Amino acid sequence: MSLRAAVSNKRCVSGLLSQLSSCSSHVRGRVPAVLVTQQRNNSTSPKIKVEFDQSRGVAIMQMQSPPVNSLSLDFLTELCISVEKLEMDKSCRGLIITSSQPKVFSAGLDIMEMYGKSPERCGEFWKAVQEMWLKIYSSNMVTIAAINGSSPAGGCLMSMTCDYRIMADNPRYSIGLNETQLGIVAPFWFKDTMVNTVGHRTTEMALELGLLYSPSEALKIGLVDQLVPEDQVLTTATQTMTKWLAIPDHARQISKSMMRKPTIDKLTSNREADIKNFVSFITKDSIQKSLHMYLEMLKKRKG
Amino acid sequence: MSLRAAVSNKRCVSGLLSQLSSCSSHVRGRVPAVLVTQQRNNSTSPKIKVEFDQSRGVAIMQMQSPPVNSLSLDFLTELCISVEKLEMDKSCRGLIITSSQPKVFSAGLDIMEMYGKSPERCGEFWKAVQEMWLKIYSSNMVTIAAINGSSPAGGCLMSMTCDYRIMADNPRYSIGLNETQLGIVAPFWFKDTMVNTVGHRTTEMALELGLLYSPSEALKIGLVDQLVPEDQVLTTATQTMTKWLAIPDHARQISKSMMRKPTIDKLTSNREADIKNFVSFITKDSIQKSLHMYLEMLKKRKG
Amino acid sequence: MSLRAAVSNKRCVSGLLSQLSSCSSHVRGRVPAVLVTQQRNNSTSPKIKVEFDQSRGVAIMQMQSPPVNSLSLDFLTELCISVEKLEMDKSCRGLIITSSQPKVFSAGLDIMEMYGKSPERCGEFWKAVQEMWLKIYSSNMVTIAAINGSSPAGGCLMSMTCDYRIMADNPRYSIGLNETQLGIVAPFWFKDTMVNTVGHRTTEMALELGLLYSPSEALKIGLVDQLVPEDQVLTTATQTMTKWLAIPDHARQISKSMMRKPTIDKLTSNREADIKNFVSFITKDSIQKSLHMYLEMLKKRKG
């Protein structure tokens, strides 16, 4: 989820209030997946668990932030530090990202990071979202998403940044950049990543409608690469990793960079402007009001 | 149909005469679909009929210019004015484009606009073709093409500028940018629109061969999104519109713009040059001679 | 095969030695297809045989350089001269490229052109590889690849530069840019050609893994356009050519140029830098050592 809309389009901003309150029902009647509130956990238990098998050179990164691995600033910071550590460790050649939470891979950005926060804090948050994308999309490691649950919005973005996507073949799960359904807009680098994955026309329709795809639909359009029964997602990821690691690292890395560099360069050379746009949008009174109403609605659902 | 060829390629121009006369038989033995002559209608009956359902916020635009809705200057002007009126009316959120003519959606540009006309008039005509594309491709409304008949050349372009395409599942109908079959060339923005719709390789082969696709072929390559029985095209379009209108307008509009703006900017910043190229090509003696021969052949067929 | 890696990535170079020696077994247990050594033939028998049917305007170019049509400097020079001659002959409108060798279309670049050669010679070789691609990719003739055998690396590139690809439906054959499997990297214009053919995501995975596809897999992803029984490859190519030649030449040529020019311009404006990069990479001690070991391994296999 991005909440970054073209600031120049004034109508979007003024129209968001009513849309946010009225459109949550479009999300297939499920728990709204884009804007999630993290159950605050005052403990300092880690949100990311990394198991590194030195002998195989493969790390498995479990996202374990209940209930739905929403991407808070703390979560993203911890995730980025973990990825960077593995990246620096030359003995680590492969990274599998998965979830320890039932039914969900990651539900996307944490709405609480955008509500009632100072512009400075909002900017810090957005920078962390960018950082997560940059780190994984440009990683020298082989990155495999073991998508063992729903993966909307920011969760879908994280999946798309990997080299390969294996999803649980459970029709109750879904994946997609569904921001539009909530009256908000995926930023250009979310869009670029999706175009690189499924092509221009599929992305156009997906973003215009904020589509969430079932696993079989996602396979058909190429949003994921493989479906397996739910209990085989991680083992299949491990087996797939072995095949990828049989390829000479450096040739694979250069090939990957050749494919992704133009997209990465586009964000890195516009990073500050992208943050500024996000902060300027998210701190508007009208948007904050929308978020307030949305949070109230979530409270009532839980009550 | 464009008749705009790269003027720098001299061979094209000199080669067109014989090609035009010899290649019409390649058009699958059907009535030539690209270059059509409009049965002149001296009445001032409107070529475009708009029914706007204020309560639903949806307009249905019927093209009703016998026999084949060919795109003349008058037709295009009327169409552009209609689209602009709806665009300005904030209560209109969706536009369905269809044909009231049997068996044809639109047969493409009107050859009579290019034959024996002054450069000024030719330029005016080409500007109207650009305007039609610009207006629909960048529309803030949800645009659905209800393709209830054949849709070659300019008709295919018009379909591709919409957000969604529903075609009658009748194997006698066809759709495609078939300009090449007549020895002429789709201009760059026709090409860009097709690449955005079906990808690079499919467009390359489609344009090199001037391919016309059957509905099922068109569905397979993604040139249309859905096939339905002929008598259900409009009702399906109406139902589909309801789904699209459930999406928050502004987020959808910004997403659409994000996908299409680079392609639109390319024409708007080259519009005058594009007109100049077209006029310079179409007013050449050799091309006018080709058009003359083509028209003579059409007369004989009718006779 | 290119052996041109991003020189800036130092790790690639140092890592190549062990990779080359260890990874050859990844090539599906077949005869390594990327780096081939040409059985030196001291005779001056032509490596390219051209049969031009003046009445039909179609030339058939047989590659006949035993054992596997590897692309040596001599081979490429002869091929380029042949293509240029046909290109200049206005009566020649179509070119079919095929192999007279059993089981192989072309096995790619000749390793002997890169081992123990002076920088000048290496540069001359690379220039010839570029020239082959430029000549075929921008040809005004209709070009059809009649792929009657395996077509890895440079062989796959040559196939992709044609307008249409017909492959023998023999599951023992394969096609793909498999450079990565040998620890080397396809240069940007190999990559661009593949993206134009099969799209971004398929190319990304193909290049990261150095994938070789079976004919049916290649058809599925669009790397080839048609499969036919082995003994019908050439006759089908001839029949297909007839259909293509029914299209007016100049309109087809302009359409083709419109699709390919940006990709061609990218190499032509970076040609010297691309040669320099290749030479600088290939003449490094570490790479020469790798090639030496690779050649020793090939000798043992033959022994």
PDB file of N, CA, C and O in Angstrom, chain A residues 9 11-12 15 19 26 180-181 183-186 188 191 195 200-201 203-205 207-209, chain B residues 90 140 163-165 196-197 225 244 246-256 258-260:
ATOM      1  N   ASN A   9      -2.795  15.917  -8.786  1.00  0.00           N
ATOM      2  CA  ASN A   9      -4.201  15.639  -9.044  1.00  0.00           C
ATOM      3  C   ASN A   9      -5.014  15.937  -7.793  1.00  0.00           C
ATOM      4  O   ASN A   9      -5.215  15.094  -6.942  1.00  0.00           O
ATOM      5  N   ARG A  11      -8.076  16.354  -7.315  1.00  0.00           N
ATOM      6  CA  ARG A  11      -9.338  15.667  -7.111  1.00  0.00           C
ATOM      7  C   ARG A  11      -9.174  14.396  -6.298  1.00  0.00           C
ATOM      8  O   ARG A  11     -10.029  14.004  -5.540  1.00  0.00           O
ATOM      9  N   CYS A  12      -8.044  13.778  -6.465  1.00  0.00           N
ATOM     10  CA  CYS A  12      -7.816  12.540  -5.747  1.00  0.00           C
ATOM     11  C   CYS A  12      -7.889  12.760  -4.252  1.00  0.00           C
ATOM     12  O   CYS A  12      -8.530  12.042  -3.520  1.00  0.00           O
ATOM     13  N   GLY A  15     -11.247  13.606  -2.932  1.00  0.00           N
ATOM     14  CA  GLY A  15     -12.194  12.513  -3.091  1.00  0.00           C
ATOM     15  C   GLY A  15     -11.907  11.322  -2.208  1.00  0.00           C
ATOM     16  O   GLY A  15     -12.696  10.398  -2.128  1.00  0.00           O
ATOM     17  N   GLN A  19     -14.259   7.913  -0.368  1.00  0.00           N
ATOM     18  CA  GLN A  19     -13.907   6.647  -0.998  1.00  0.00           C
ATOM     19  C   GLN A  19     -13.375   5.638   0.006  1.00  0.00           C
ATOM     20  O   GLN A  19     -13.755   4.480   0.007  1.00  0.00           O
ATOM     21  N   HIS A  26     -15.237  -3.429  -1.144  1.00  0.00           N
ATOM     22  CA  HIS A  26     -14.846  -4.007  -2.432  1.00  0.00           C
ATOM     23  C   HIS A  26     -13.776  -5.074  -2.270  1.00  0.00           C
ATOM     24  O   HIS A  26     -13.519  -5.826  -3.178  1.00  0.00           O
ATOM     25  N   THR A 180      -5.612   0.573  -5.261  1.00  0.00           N
ATOM     26  CA  THR A 180      -6.664   1.375  -5.891  1.00  0.00           C
ATOM     27  C   THR A 180      -8.028   1.133  -5.262  1.00  0.00           C
ATOM     28  O   THR A 180      -8.850   2.049  -5.175  1.00  0.00           O
ATOM     29  N   GLN A 181      -8.270  -0.094  -4.808  1.00  0.00           N
ATOM     30  CA  GLN A 181      -9.568  -0.404  -4.200  1.00  0.00           C
ATOM     31  C   GLN A 181      -9.832   0.442  -2.964  1.00  0.00           C
ATOM     32  O   GLN A 181     -10.980   0.625  -2.563  1.00  0.00           O
ATOM     33  N   GLY A 183      -8.804   3.579  -2.719  1.00  0.00           N
ATOM     34  CA  GLY A 183      -8.757   4.989  -3.081  1.00  0.00           C
ATOM     35  C   GLY A 183      -7.351   5.560  -3.070  1.00  0.00           C
ATOM     36  O   GLY A 183      -7.163   6.769  -3.165  1.00  0.00           O
ATOM     37  N   ILE A 184      -6.376   4.698  -2.943  1.00  0.00           N
ATOM     38  CA  ILE A 184      -4.999   5.157  -2.981  1.00  0.00           C
ATOM     39  C   ILE A 184      -4.279   4.582  -4.194  1.00  0.00           C
ATOM     40  O   ILE A 184      -4.850   3.793  -4.928  1.00  0.00           O
ATOM     41  N   VAL A 185      -3.014   4.963  -4.393  1.00  0.00           N
ATOM     42  CA  VAL A 185      -2.365   4.641  -5.660  1.00  0.00           C
ATOM     43  C   VAL A 185      -0.978   4.032  -5.425  1.00  0.00           C
ATOM     44  O   VAL A 185      -0.212   4.539  -4.609  1.00  0.00           O
ATOM     45  N   ALA A 186      -0.669   2.978  -6.119  1.00  0.00           N
ATOM     46  CA  ALA A 186       0.673   2.393  -6.074  1.00  0.00           C
ATOM     47  C   ALA A 186       1.655   3.373  -6.712  1.00  0.00           C
ATOM     48  O   ALA A 186       1.373   3.914  -7.778  1.00  0.00           O
ATOM     49  N   PHE A 188       5.175   4.813  -8.601  1.00  0.00           N
ATOM     50  CA  PHE A 188       5.705   4.384  -9.902  1.00  0.00           C
ATOM     51  C   PHE A 188       6.612   3.168  -9.819  1.00  0.00           C
ATOM     52  O   PHE A 188       6.650   2.348 -10.740  1.00  0.00           O
ATOM     53  N   LYS A 191       4.649   0.066  -9.652  1.00  0.00           N
ATOM     54  CA  LYS A 191       4.153  -0.153 -11.023  1.00  0.00           C
ATOM     55  C   LYS A 191       5.246  -0.732 -11.918  1.00  0.00           C
ATOM     56  O   LYS A 191       5.037  -1.716 -12.628  1.00  0.00           O
ATOM     57  N   VAL A 195       5.163  -4.210 -13.987  1.00  0.00           N
ATOM     58  CA  VAL A 195       5.317  -4.273 -15.451  1.00  0.00           C
ATOM     59  C   VAL A 195       6.447  -5.245 -15.804  1.00  0.00           C
ATOM     60  O   VAL A 195       6.313  -6.064 -16.714  1.00  0.00           O
ATOM     61  N   HIS A 200       2.836  -4.880 -19.546  1.00  0.00           N
ATOM     62  CA  HIS A 200       2.157  -3.577 -19.480  1.00  0.00           C
ATOM     63  C   HIS A 200       0.645  -3.705 -19.332  1.00  0.00           C
ATOM     64  O   HIS A 200       0.042  -3.105 -18.443  1.00  0.00           O
ATOM     65  N   ARG A 201       0.000  -4.475 -20.195  1.00  0.00           N
ATOM     66  CA  ARG A 201      -1.464  -4.508 -20.208  1.00  0.00           C
ATOM     67  C   ARG A 201      -2.033  -5.126 -18.929  1.00  0.00           C
ATOM     68  O   ARG A 201      -3.002  -4.634 -18.358  1.00  0.00           O
ATOM     69  N   THR A 203      -0.634  -5.197 -16.041  1.00  0.00           N
ATOM     70  CA  THR A 203      -0.419  -4.237 -14.959  1.00  0.00           C
ATOM     71  C   THR A 203      -1.446  -3.112 -15.029  1.00  0.00           C
ATOM     72  O   THR A 203      -1.984  -2.682 -14.001  1.00  0.00           O
ATOM     73  N   GLU A 204      -1.708  -2.629 -16.243  1.00  0.00           N
ATOM     74  CA  GLU A 204      -2.678  -1.546 -16.401  1.00  0.00           C
ATOM     75  C   GLU A 204      -4.028  -1.928 -15.784  1.00  0.00           C
ATOM     76  O   GLU A 204      -4.599  -1.167 -14.997  1.00  0.00           O
ATOM     77  N   MET A 205      -4.513  -3.097 -16.132  1.00  0.00           N
ATOM     78  CA  MET A 205      -5.824  -3.509 -15.630  1.00  0.00           C
ATOM     79  C   MET A 205      -5.738  -3.812 -14.136  1.00  0.00           C
ATOM     80  O   MET A 205      -6.651  -3.472 -13.379  1.00  0.00           O
ATOM     81  N   LEU A 207      -3.817  -2.474 -11.884  1.00  0.00           N
ATOM     82  CA  LEU A 207      -3.743  -1.251 -11.078  1.00  0.00           C
ATOM     83  C   LEU A 207      -5.009  -0.421 -11.193  1.00  0.00           C
ATOM     84  O   LEU A 207      -5.438   0.200 -10.216  1.00  0.00           O
ATOM     85  N   GLU A 208      -5.626  -0.376 -12.374  1.00  0.00           N
ATOM     86  CA  GLU A 208      -6.876   0.398 -12.506  1.00  0.00           C
ATOM     87  C   GLU A 208      -7.956  -0.175 -11.589  1.00  0.00           C
ATOM     88  O   GLU A 208      -8.753   0.566 -11.016  1.00  0.00           O
ATOM     89  N   LEU A 209      -7.980  -1.507 -11.463  1.00  0.00           N
ATOM     90  CA  LEU A 209      -9.039  -2.158 -10.680  1.00  0.00           C
ATOM     91  C   LEU A 209      -8.564  -2.583  -9.295  1.00  0.00           C
ATOM     92  O   LEU A 209      -9.363  -3.040  -8.485  1.00  0.00           O
TER      93      LEU A 209
ATOM     94  N   LYS B  90     -19.203  16.000 -14.852  1.00  0.00           N
ATOM     95  CA  LYS B  90     -18.628  15.193 -13.778  1.00  0.00           C
ATOM     96  C   LYS B  90     -19.558  14.055 -13.343  1.00  0.00           C
ATOM     97  O   LYS B  90     -19.132  13.132 -12.650  1.00  0.00           O
ATOM     98  N   ASN B 140     -10.711  10.320 -18.387  1.00  0.00           N
ATOM     99  CA  ASN B 140     -10.892  10.004 -16.971  1.00  0.00           C
ATOM    100  C   ASN B 140     -12.057   9.042 -16.745  1.00  0.00           C
ATOM    101  O   ASN B 140     -12.170   8.447 -15.674  1.00  0.00           O
ATOM    102  N   ASP B 163     -10.489   1.137 -21.984  1.00  0.00           N
ATOM    103  CA  ASP B 163      -9.946   0.413 -20.836  1.00  0.00           C
ATOM    104  C   ASP B 163     -10.202  -1.080 -20.929  1.00  0.00           C
ATOM    105  O   ASP B 163      -9.468  -1.883 -20.348  1.00  0.00           O
ATOM    106  N   TYR B 164     -11.265  -1.451 -21.658  1.00  0.00           N
ATOM    107  CA  TYR B 164     -11.670  -2.857 -21.690  1.00  0.00           C
ATOM    108  C   TYR B 164     -12.384  -3.129 -23.002  1.00  0.00           C
ATOM    109  O   TYR B 164     -13.107  -2.268 -23.500  1.00  0.00           O
ATOM    110  N   ARG B 165     -12.169  -4.311 -23.558  1.00  0.00           N
ATOM    111  CA  ARG B 165     -12.714  -4.659 -24.866  1.00  0.00           C
ATOM    112  C   ARG B 165     -13.525  -5.955 -24.801  1.00  0.00           C
ATOM    113  O   ARG B 165     -12.994  -7.008 -24.466  1.00  0.00           O
ATOM    114  N   ASN B 196       1.505  -1.579 -26.028  1.00  0.00           N
ATOM    115  CA  ASN B 196       0.977  -1.506 -24.663  1.00  0.00           C
ATOM    116  C   ASN B 196      -0.124  -2.544 -24.417  1.00  0.00           C
ATOM    117  O   ASN B 196      -0.367  -2.922 -23.280  1.00  0.00           O
ATOM    118  N   THR B 197      -0.768  -2.986 -25.475  1.00  0.00           N
ATOM    119  CA  THR B 197      -1.902  -3.909 -25.330  1.00  0.00           C
ATOM    120  C   THR B 197      -1.486  -5.371 -25.443  1.00  0.00           C
ATOM    121  O   THR B 197      -1.887  -6.200 -24.632  1.00  0.00           O
ATOM    122  N   ASP B 225     -10.477  -8.465 -24.445  1.00  0.00           N
ATOM    123  CA  ASP B 225     -10.431  -9.035 -23.100  1.00  0.00           C
ATOM    124  C   ASP B 225     -11.466 -10.117 -22.866  1.00  0.00           C
ATOM    125  O   ASP B 225     -11.334 -10.928 -21.965  1.00  0.00           O
ATOM    126  N   TRP B 244     -16.453  -1.865 -12.779  1.00  0.00           N
ATOM    127  CA  TRP B 244     -15.390  -0.856 -12.853  1.00  0.00           C
ATOM    128  C   TRP B 244     -15.760   0.383 -12.035  1.00  0.00           C
ATOM    129  O   TRP B 244     -14.894   1.016 -11.436  1.00  0.00           O
ATOM    130  N   ALA B 246     -17.314   0.506  -9.354  1.00  0.00           N
ATOM    131  CA  ALA B 246     -17.199   0.263  -7.917  1.00  0.00           C
ATOM    132  C   ALA B 246     -15.815   0.661  -7.398  1.00  0.00           C
ATOM    133  O   ALA B 246     -15.595   0.757  -6.192  1.00  0.00           O
ATOM    134  N   ILE B 247     -14.897   0.886  -8.308  1.00  0.00           N
ATOM    135  CA  ILE B 247     -13.529   1.290  -7.936  1.00  0.00           C
ATOM    136  C   ILE B 247     -13.496   2.810  -7.754  1.00  0.00           C
ATOM    137  O   ILE B 247     -14.057   3.543  -8.560  1.00  0.00           O
ATOM    138  N   PRO B 248     -12.847   3.283  -6.693  1.00  0.00           N
ATOM    139  CA  PRO B 248     -12.744   4.739  -6.497  1.00  0.00           C
ATOM    140  C   PRO B 248     -12.189   5.426  -7.750  1.00  0.00           C
ATOM    141  O   PRO B 248     -11.106   5.073  -8.220  1.00  0.00           O
ATOM    142  N   ASP B 249     -12.924   6.400  -8.249  1.00  0.00           N
ATOM    143  CA  ASP B 249     -12.565   7.061  -9.508  1.00  0.00           C
ATOM    144  C   ASP B 249     -11.132   7.589  -9.556  1.00  0.00           C
ATOM    145  O   ASP B 249     -10.393   7.332 -10.501  1.00  0.00           O
ATOM    146  N   HIS B 250     -10.781   8.358  -8.535  1.00  0.00           N
ATOM    147  CA  HIS B 250      -9.526   9.111  -8.671  1.00  0.00           C
ATOM    148  C   HIS B 250      -8.306   8.216  -8.622  1.00  0.00           C
ATOM    149  O   HIS B 250      -7.336   8.421  -9.336  1.00  0.00           O
ATOM    150  N   ALA B 251      -8.354   7.197  -7.770  1.00  0.00           N
ATOM    151  CA  ALA B 251      -7.226   6.266  -7.719  1.00  0.00           C
ATOM    152  C   ALA B 251      -7.108   5.515  -9.056  1.00  0.00           C
ATOM    153  O   ALA B 251      -6.007   5.305  -9.563  1.00  0.00           O
ATOM    154  N   ARG B 252      -8.257   5.163  -9.616  1.00  0.00           N
ATOM    155  CA  ARG B 252      -8.248   4.494 -10.919  1.00  0.00           C
ATOM    156  C   ARG B 252      -7.692   5.415 -11.999  1.00  0.00           C
ATOM    157  O   ARG B 252      -6.876   5.019 -12.830  1.00  0.00           O
ATOM    158  N   GLN B 253      -8.133   6.674 -11.958  1.00  0.00           N
ATOM    159  CA  GLN B 253      -7.679   7.637 -12.970  1.00  0.00           C
ATOM    160  C   GLN B 253      -6.173   7.873 -12.892  1.00  0.00           C
ATOM    161  O   GLN B 253      -5.490   7.936 -13.921  1.00  0.00           O
ATOM    162  N   ILE B 254      -5.659   8.003 -11.683  1.00  0.00           N
ATOM    163  CA  ILE B 254      -4.222   8.249 -11.533  1.00  0.00           C
ATOM    164  C   ILE B 254      -3.430   7.016 -11.991  1.00  0.00           C
ATOM    165  O   ILE B 254      -2.403   7.131 -12.653  1.00  0.00           O
ATOM    166  N   SER B 255      -3.931   5.827 -11.636  1.00  0.00           N
ATOM    167  CA  SER B 255      -3.261   4.600 -12.076  1.00  0.00           C
ATOM    168  C   SER B 255      -3.241   4.503 -13.602  1.00  0.00           C
ATOM    169  O   SER B 255      -2.225   4.163 -14.211  1.00  0.00           O
ATOM    170  N   LYS B 256      -4.381   4.842 -14.205  1.00  0.00           N
ATOM    171  CA  LYS B 256      -4.473   4.816 -15.668  1.00  0.00           C
ATOM    172  C   LYS B 256      -3.490   5.794 -16.293  1.00  0.00           C
ATOM    173  O   LYS B 256      -2.760   5.463 -17.234  1.00  0.00           O
ATOM    174  N   MET B 258      -0.786   6.967 -14.995  1.00  0.00           N
ATOM    175  CA  MET B 258       0.588   6.504 -14.761  1.00  0.00           C
ATOM    176  C   MET B 258       1.004   5.505 -15.849  1.00  0.00           C
ATOM    177  O   MET B 258       2.149   5.485 -16.295  1.00  0.00           O
ATOM    178  N   MET B 259       0.076   4.675 -16.294  1.00  0.00           N
ATOM    179  CA  MET B 259       0.381   3.675 -17.308  1.00  0.00           C
ATOM    180  C   MET B 259       0.456   4.277 -18.711  1.00  0.00           C
ATOM    181  O   MET B 259       1.249   3.846 -19.537  1.00  0.00           O
ATOM    182  N   ARG B 260      -0.384   5.293 -19.004  1.00  0.00           N
ATOM    183  CA  ARG B 260      -0.528   5.763 -20.384  1.00  0.00           C
ATOM    184  C   ARG B 260       0.183   7.060 -20.710  1.00  0.00           C
ATOM    185  O   ARG B 260       0.391   7.382 -21.882  1.00  0.00           O
TER     186      ARG B 260
END
